[in-house]
C-alpha positions as MATLAB code, in Angstrom:
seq = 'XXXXXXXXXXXXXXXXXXXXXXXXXXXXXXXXXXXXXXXXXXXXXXXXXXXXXXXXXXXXXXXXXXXXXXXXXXXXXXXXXXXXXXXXXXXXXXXXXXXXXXXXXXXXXXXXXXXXXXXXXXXXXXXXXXXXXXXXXXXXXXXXXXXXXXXXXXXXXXXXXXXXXXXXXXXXXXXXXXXXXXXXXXXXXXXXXXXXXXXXXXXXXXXXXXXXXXXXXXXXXXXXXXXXXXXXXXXXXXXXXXXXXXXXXXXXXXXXXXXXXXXXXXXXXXXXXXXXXXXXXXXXXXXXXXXXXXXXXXXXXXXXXXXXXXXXXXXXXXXXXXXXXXXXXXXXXXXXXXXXXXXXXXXXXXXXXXXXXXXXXXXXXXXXXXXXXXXXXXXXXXXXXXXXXXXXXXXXXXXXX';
ca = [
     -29.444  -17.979    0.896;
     -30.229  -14.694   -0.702;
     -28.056  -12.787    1.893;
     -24.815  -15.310    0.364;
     -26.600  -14.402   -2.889;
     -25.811  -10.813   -2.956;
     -23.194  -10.950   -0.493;
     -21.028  -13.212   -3.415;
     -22.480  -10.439   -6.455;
     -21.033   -7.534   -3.736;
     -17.081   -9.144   -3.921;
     -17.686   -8.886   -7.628;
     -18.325   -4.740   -8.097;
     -15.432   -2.759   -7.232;
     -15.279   -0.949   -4.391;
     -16.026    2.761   -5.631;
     -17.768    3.886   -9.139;
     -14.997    3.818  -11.518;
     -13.998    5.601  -14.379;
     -16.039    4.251  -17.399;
     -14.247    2.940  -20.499;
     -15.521    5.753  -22.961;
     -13.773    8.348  -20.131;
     -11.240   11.063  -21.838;
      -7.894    9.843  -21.230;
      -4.747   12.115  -19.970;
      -1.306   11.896  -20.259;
      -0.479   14.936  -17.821;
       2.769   16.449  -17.783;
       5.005   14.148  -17.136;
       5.756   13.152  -20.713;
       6.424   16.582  -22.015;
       8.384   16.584  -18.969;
      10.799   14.042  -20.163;
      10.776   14.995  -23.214;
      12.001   18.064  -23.309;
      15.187   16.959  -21.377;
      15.784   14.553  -24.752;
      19.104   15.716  -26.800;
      17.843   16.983  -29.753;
      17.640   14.269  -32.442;
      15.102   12.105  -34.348;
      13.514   10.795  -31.214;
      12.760   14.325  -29.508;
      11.395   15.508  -33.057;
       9.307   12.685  -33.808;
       7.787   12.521  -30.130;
       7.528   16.190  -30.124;
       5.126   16.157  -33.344;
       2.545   13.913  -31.317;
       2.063   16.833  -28.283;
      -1.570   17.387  -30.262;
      -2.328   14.038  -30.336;
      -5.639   12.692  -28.514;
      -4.697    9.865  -25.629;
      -6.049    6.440  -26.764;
      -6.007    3.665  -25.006;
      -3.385    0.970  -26.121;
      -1.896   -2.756  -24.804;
       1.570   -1.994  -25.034;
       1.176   -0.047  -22.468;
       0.272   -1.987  -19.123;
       0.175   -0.382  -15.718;
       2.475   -2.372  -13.400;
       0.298   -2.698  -10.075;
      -1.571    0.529  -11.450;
       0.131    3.762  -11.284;
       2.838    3.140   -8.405;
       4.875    5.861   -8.775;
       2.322    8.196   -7.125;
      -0.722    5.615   -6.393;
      -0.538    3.026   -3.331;
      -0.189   -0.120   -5.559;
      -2.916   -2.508   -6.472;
      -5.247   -0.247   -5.087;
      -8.410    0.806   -6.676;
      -7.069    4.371   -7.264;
      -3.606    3.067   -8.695;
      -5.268    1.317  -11.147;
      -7.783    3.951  -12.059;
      -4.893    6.414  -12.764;
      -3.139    3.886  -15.113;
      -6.474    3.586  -16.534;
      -6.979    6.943  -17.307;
      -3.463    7.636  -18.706;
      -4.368    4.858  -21.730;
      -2.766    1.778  -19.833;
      -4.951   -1.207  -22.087;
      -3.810   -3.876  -19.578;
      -4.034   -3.676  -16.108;
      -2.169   -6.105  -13.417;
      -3.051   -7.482  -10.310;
      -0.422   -9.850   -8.867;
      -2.357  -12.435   -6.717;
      -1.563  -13.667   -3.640;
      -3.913  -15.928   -1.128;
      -5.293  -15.705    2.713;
      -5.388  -18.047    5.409;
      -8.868  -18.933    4.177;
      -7.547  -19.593    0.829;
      -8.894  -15.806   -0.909;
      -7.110  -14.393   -3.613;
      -5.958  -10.992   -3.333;
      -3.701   -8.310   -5.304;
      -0.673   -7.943   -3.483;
       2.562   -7.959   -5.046;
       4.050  -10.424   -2.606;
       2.614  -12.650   -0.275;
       4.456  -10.920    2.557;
       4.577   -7.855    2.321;
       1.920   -6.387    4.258;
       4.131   -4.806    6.792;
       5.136   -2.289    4.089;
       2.165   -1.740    1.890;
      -0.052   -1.778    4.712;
      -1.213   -0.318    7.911;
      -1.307   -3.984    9.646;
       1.539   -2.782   12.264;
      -0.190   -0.125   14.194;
      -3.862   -2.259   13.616;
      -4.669   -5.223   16.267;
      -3.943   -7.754   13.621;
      -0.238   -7.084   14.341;
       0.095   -9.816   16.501;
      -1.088  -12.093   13.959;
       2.228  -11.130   11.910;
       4.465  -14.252   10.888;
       7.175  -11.508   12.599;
       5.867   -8.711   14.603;
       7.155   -5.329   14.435;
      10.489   -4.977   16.380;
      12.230   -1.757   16.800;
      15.452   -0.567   15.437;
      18.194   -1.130   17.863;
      21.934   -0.464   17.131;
      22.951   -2.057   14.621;
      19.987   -4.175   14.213;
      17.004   -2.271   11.781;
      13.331   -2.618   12.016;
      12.060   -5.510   11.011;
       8.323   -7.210   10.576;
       6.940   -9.628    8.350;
       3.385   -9.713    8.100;
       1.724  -12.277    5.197;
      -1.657  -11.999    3.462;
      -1.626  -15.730    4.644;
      -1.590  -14.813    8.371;
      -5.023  -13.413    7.643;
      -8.626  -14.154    6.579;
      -9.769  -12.718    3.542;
     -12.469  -10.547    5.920;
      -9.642   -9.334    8.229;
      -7.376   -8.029    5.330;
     -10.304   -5.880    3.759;
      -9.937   -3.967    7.585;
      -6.064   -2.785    6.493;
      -5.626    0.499    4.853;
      -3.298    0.352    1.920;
       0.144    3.061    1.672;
       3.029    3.901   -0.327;
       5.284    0.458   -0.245;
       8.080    1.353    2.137;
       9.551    1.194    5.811;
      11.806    3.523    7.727;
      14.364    0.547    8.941;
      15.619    3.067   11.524;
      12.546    3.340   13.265;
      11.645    2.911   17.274;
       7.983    2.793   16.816;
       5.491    1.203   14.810;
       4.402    4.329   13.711;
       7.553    5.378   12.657;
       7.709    2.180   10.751;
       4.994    2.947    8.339;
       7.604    5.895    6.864;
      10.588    5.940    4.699;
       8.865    6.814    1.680;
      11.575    7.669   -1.331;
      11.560   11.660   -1.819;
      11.091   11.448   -5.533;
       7.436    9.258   -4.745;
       4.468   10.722   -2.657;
       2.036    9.976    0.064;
      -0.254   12.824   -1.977;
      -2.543    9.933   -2.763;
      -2.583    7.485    0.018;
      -5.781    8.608    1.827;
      -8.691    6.819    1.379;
      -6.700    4.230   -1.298;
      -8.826    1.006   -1.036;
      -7.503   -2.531   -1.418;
      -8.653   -5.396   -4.201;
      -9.161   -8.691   -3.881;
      -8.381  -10.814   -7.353;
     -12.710  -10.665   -8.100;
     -12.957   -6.803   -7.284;
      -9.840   -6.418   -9.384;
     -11.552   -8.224  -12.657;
     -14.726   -6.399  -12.452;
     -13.090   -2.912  -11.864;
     -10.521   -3.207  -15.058;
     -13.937   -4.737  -17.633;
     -15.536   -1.288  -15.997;
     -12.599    0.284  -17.794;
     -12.201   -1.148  -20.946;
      -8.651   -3.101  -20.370;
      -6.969   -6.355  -20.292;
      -6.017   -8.341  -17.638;
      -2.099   -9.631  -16.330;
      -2.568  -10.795  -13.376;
       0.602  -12.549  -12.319;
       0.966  -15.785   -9.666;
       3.042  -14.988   -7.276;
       5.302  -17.681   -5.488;
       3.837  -18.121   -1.866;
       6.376  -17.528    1.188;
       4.495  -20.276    2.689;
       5.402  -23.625    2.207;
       3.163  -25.692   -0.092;
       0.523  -27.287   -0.483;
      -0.483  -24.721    2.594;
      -3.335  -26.486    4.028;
      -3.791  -28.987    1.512;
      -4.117  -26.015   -0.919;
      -1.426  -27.201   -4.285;
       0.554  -24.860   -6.546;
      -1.935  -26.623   -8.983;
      -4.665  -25.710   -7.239;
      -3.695  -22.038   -6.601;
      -3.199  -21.617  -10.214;
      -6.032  -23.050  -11.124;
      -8.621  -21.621   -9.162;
      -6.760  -18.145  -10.370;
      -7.968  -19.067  -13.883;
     -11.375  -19.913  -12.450;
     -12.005  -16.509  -11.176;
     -11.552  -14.897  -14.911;
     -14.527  -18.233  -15.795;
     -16.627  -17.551  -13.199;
     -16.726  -13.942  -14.334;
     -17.114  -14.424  -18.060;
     -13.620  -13.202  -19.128;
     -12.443  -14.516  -22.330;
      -9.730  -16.455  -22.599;
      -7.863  -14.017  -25.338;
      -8.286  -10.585  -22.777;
      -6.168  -12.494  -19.938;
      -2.178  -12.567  -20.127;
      -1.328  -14.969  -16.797;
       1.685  -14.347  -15.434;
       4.326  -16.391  -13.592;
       8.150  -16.812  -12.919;
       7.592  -20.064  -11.999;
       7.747  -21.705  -15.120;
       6.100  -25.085  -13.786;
       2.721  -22.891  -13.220;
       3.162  -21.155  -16.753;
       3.383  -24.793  -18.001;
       0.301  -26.119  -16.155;
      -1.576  -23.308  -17.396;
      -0.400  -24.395  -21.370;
      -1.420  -28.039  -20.566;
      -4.422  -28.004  -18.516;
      -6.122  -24.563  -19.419;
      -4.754  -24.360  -23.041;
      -7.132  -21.218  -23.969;
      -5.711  -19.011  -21.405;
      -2.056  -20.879  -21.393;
      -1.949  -19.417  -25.218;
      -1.393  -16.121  -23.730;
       0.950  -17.364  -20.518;
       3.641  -15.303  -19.791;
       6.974  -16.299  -18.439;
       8.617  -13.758  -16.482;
      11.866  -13.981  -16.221;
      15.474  -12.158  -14.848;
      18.779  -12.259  -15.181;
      20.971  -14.161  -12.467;
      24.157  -13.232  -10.995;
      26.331  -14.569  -13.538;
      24.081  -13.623  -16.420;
      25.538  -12.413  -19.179;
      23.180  -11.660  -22.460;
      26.245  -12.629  -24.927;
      26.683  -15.751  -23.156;
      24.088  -18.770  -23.722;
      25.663  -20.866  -20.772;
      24.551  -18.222  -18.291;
      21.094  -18.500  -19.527;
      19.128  -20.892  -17.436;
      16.686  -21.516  -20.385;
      17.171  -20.449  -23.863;
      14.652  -18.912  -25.420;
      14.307  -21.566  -28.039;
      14.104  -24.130  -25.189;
      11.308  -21.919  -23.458;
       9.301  -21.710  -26.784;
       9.654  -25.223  -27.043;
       7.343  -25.823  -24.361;
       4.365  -24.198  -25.613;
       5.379  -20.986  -24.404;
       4.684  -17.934  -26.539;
       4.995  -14.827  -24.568;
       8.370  -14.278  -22.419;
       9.131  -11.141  -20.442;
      12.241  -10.503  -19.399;
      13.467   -7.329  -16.935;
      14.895   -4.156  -19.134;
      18.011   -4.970  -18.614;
      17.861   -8.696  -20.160;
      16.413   -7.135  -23.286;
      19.297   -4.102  -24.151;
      23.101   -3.551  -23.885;
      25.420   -1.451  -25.452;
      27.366   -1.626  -28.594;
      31.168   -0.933  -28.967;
      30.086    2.703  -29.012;
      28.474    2.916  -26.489;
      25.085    3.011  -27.658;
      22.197    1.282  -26.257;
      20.806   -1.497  -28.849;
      19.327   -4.992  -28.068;
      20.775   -7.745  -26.492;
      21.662  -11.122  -28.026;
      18.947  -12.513  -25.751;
      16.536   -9.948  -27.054;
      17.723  -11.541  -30.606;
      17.275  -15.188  -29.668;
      14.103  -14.478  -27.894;
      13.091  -12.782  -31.135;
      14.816  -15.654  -33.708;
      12.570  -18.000  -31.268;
       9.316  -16.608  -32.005;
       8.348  -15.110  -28.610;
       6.450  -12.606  -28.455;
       8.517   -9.761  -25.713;
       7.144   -8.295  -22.650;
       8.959   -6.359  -20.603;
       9.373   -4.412  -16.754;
       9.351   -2.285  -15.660;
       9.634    1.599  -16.826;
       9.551    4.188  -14.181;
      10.483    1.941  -11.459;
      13.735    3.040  -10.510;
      12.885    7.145  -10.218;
      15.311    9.547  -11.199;
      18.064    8.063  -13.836;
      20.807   10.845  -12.888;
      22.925    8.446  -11.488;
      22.442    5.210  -13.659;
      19.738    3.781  -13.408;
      20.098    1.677  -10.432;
      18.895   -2.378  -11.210;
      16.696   -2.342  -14.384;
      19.246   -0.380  -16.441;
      22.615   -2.481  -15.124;
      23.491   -3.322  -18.320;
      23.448   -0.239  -20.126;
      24.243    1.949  -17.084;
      27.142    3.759  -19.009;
      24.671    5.496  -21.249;
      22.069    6.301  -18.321;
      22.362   10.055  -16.948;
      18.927   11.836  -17.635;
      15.215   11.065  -16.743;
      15.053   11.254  -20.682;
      16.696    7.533  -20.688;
      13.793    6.425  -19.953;
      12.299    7.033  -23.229;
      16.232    6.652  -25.197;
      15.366    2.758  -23.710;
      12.096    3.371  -24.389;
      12.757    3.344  -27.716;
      14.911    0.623  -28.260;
      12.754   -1.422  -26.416;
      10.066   -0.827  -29.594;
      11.907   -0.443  -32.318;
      14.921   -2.498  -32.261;
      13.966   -5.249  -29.797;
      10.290   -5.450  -30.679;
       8.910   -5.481  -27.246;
       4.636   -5.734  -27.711;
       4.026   -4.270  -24.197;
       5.863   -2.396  -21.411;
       4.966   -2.577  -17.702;
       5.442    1.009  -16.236;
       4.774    2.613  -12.634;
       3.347    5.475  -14.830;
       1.675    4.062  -17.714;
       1.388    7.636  -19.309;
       5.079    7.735  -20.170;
       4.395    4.392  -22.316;
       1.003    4.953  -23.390;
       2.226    9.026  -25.262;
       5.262    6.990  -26.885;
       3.095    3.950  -28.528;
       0.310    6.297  -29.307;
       3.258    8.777  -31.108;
       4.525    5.471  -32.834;
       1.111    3.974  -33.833;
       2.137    1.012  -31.473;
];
């Protein structure tokens, strides 16, 4: 019994000594970085002005699976680096194993790209082994959290997210890392189960967001509900003493968000619905919207976050302002979250996804803090996911946010 004992207080400490609360924070270069390329203007002066400041620590500024634009995501060093650029909430998106564990991955199958699982034995316990690239056919492999025990996914060694789709070999597989990322910090990253995760981010001082994630396995998966799963989420944060008002739950299911509202009501005050846009969606056009924001509010729902580009569009100038959503959302009394900065890497040539609806005015890593901007000021956004959290965390520290 005492070897369970202190086997049960082990999966609570995370897995290296972490960065203490009280730590100095950084915001390194890559602020200054962007900001210099802004056009000169109110928004380059006022930002400028803050280069003196001291880094604090702040909740609008919330690490999206830690640091992934240079960090292996939801690792323990991803999340350390958000932590130390001032990110006051930190995510872990939670997934389970075949025995039922909970675990931060962002999905539920996609081991075979954030992992080492198809050059380890487990590969054969892959929902799709690796197969080779083969004329016109790519690489392909599909390997689930749920194919494994929770003891058999602490083995894998977590990497950049990415495959090279032209690859022969399972080696070669493990590639295709985007040029303007890095594999810099990939040795030695360490993974995090959901209980490792909470007692790493109380080590350093921040919130939690950790966000449901909609299994690729058919439920209940071994008698094991969509209630259950998001209730024995909740549990975790109980069993560790968290309180209610430092956890932000996340889901896009909206069925889990409302369980959470009904049946855990302290914790389901801070539920966040995560939601983005569908093909047809237009943010001037309420019929395209699946649920209004008034609807969504009327459920018990008070914190929606929408992608970027659901929350700004451009005016008949040109200029990027926010969206009718963003104004409904607002005239509805939600409070806005929203994903995720820094995602998309360089903005020279639009934006890609997150900025669709404002592409026209996207041409200059500086967008990201012309959006930035809006995002705060016009739309009235209380916290930004980021793969750099430093980017967010200079701006609301500038802006007394």
């Amino acid at each position: 019994m005492k070897r369970l004992a202190l086997g049960a207080a082990l999966a609570l400490l995370p897995l290296v000594a972490p960065a203490q609360a009280d730590e100095p924070l950084t915001y390194g270069v890559r602020p200054f970085f962007l900001i210099d390329k802004l056009p000169d203007g109110a928004l380059k002066e006022k930002l400028l002005s803050c280069t003196g400041q001291t880094p604090s620590r702040t909740t609008f500024s919330i690490g999206h699976r830690g640091a992934p634009l240079q960090f292996p995501e939801h690792t323990v060093q991803s999340n350390l680096a958000a932590a130390r650029q001032g990110a006051g909430i930190l995510e872990c998106d939670v997934a389970f194993t075949a025995d039922k564990e909970l675990v931060c991955r962002h999905a539920q199958n996609d081991l075979h790209t954030t992992t080492n699982i198809v050059v380890t034995d487990l590969a054969d316990k892959c929902t799709k082994p690796f197969t080779p690239a083969s004329g016109d056919t790519p690489a392909a492999a599909e390997c689930r959290t749920s194919d494994l025990t929770l003891a058999e996914f602490e083995t894998l060694a977590p990497k950049m997210d990415a495959a090279d789709k032209t690859a022969t070999t399972a080696e070669a597989y493990l590639g295709g890392v985007p040029t303007w990322r890095t594999t810099l910090f990939a040795d030695g990253a360490e993974l995090l189960t959901h209980k490792q995760s909470i007692a790493l981010f109380k080590s350093l001082g921040a919130k939690f967001t950790p966000e449901l994630k909609d299994p690729a396995e058919a439920m209940p998966f071994d008698g094991f509900s969509m209630d259950d799963y998001a209730q024995k989420m909740i549990d975790e944060y109980k069993e560790a003493g968290i309180p209610a008002a430092d956890v932000f739950p996340q889901s896009f299911n909206i069925d889990v968000v409302k369980y959470w509202v009904e049946h855990e009501p302290e914790f389901g005050e801070q539920a966040v619905f995560l939601v983005e846009p569908g093909d047809d969606w237009k943010h001037d056009d309420q019929s395209t919207w699946v649920d209004t924001p008034a609807e969504i509010a009327s459920m018990g729902i008070k914190y929606l976050a929408p992608s970027i580009n659901m929350l700004v569009a451009l005016d008949d100038d040109g200029a990027i302002v926010a969206s009718d959503y963003a104004t409904a959302a607002r005239e509805a009394g939600l409070k806005l979250i929203s994903w995720s900065l820094e995602r998309s890497g360089p903005l020279a040539s639009g934006g890609g996804w997150y900025y669709n609806s404002v592409t026209d005015a996207i041409d200059t890593d500086s967008d990201y803090y012309a959006v930035l901007d809006v995002l705060a000021q016009d739309v009235g956004v209380v916290g930004v996911f980021s793969d750099w959290p430093a980017t967010v965390t200079y701006y609301a520290n500038c802006f007394g946010l």
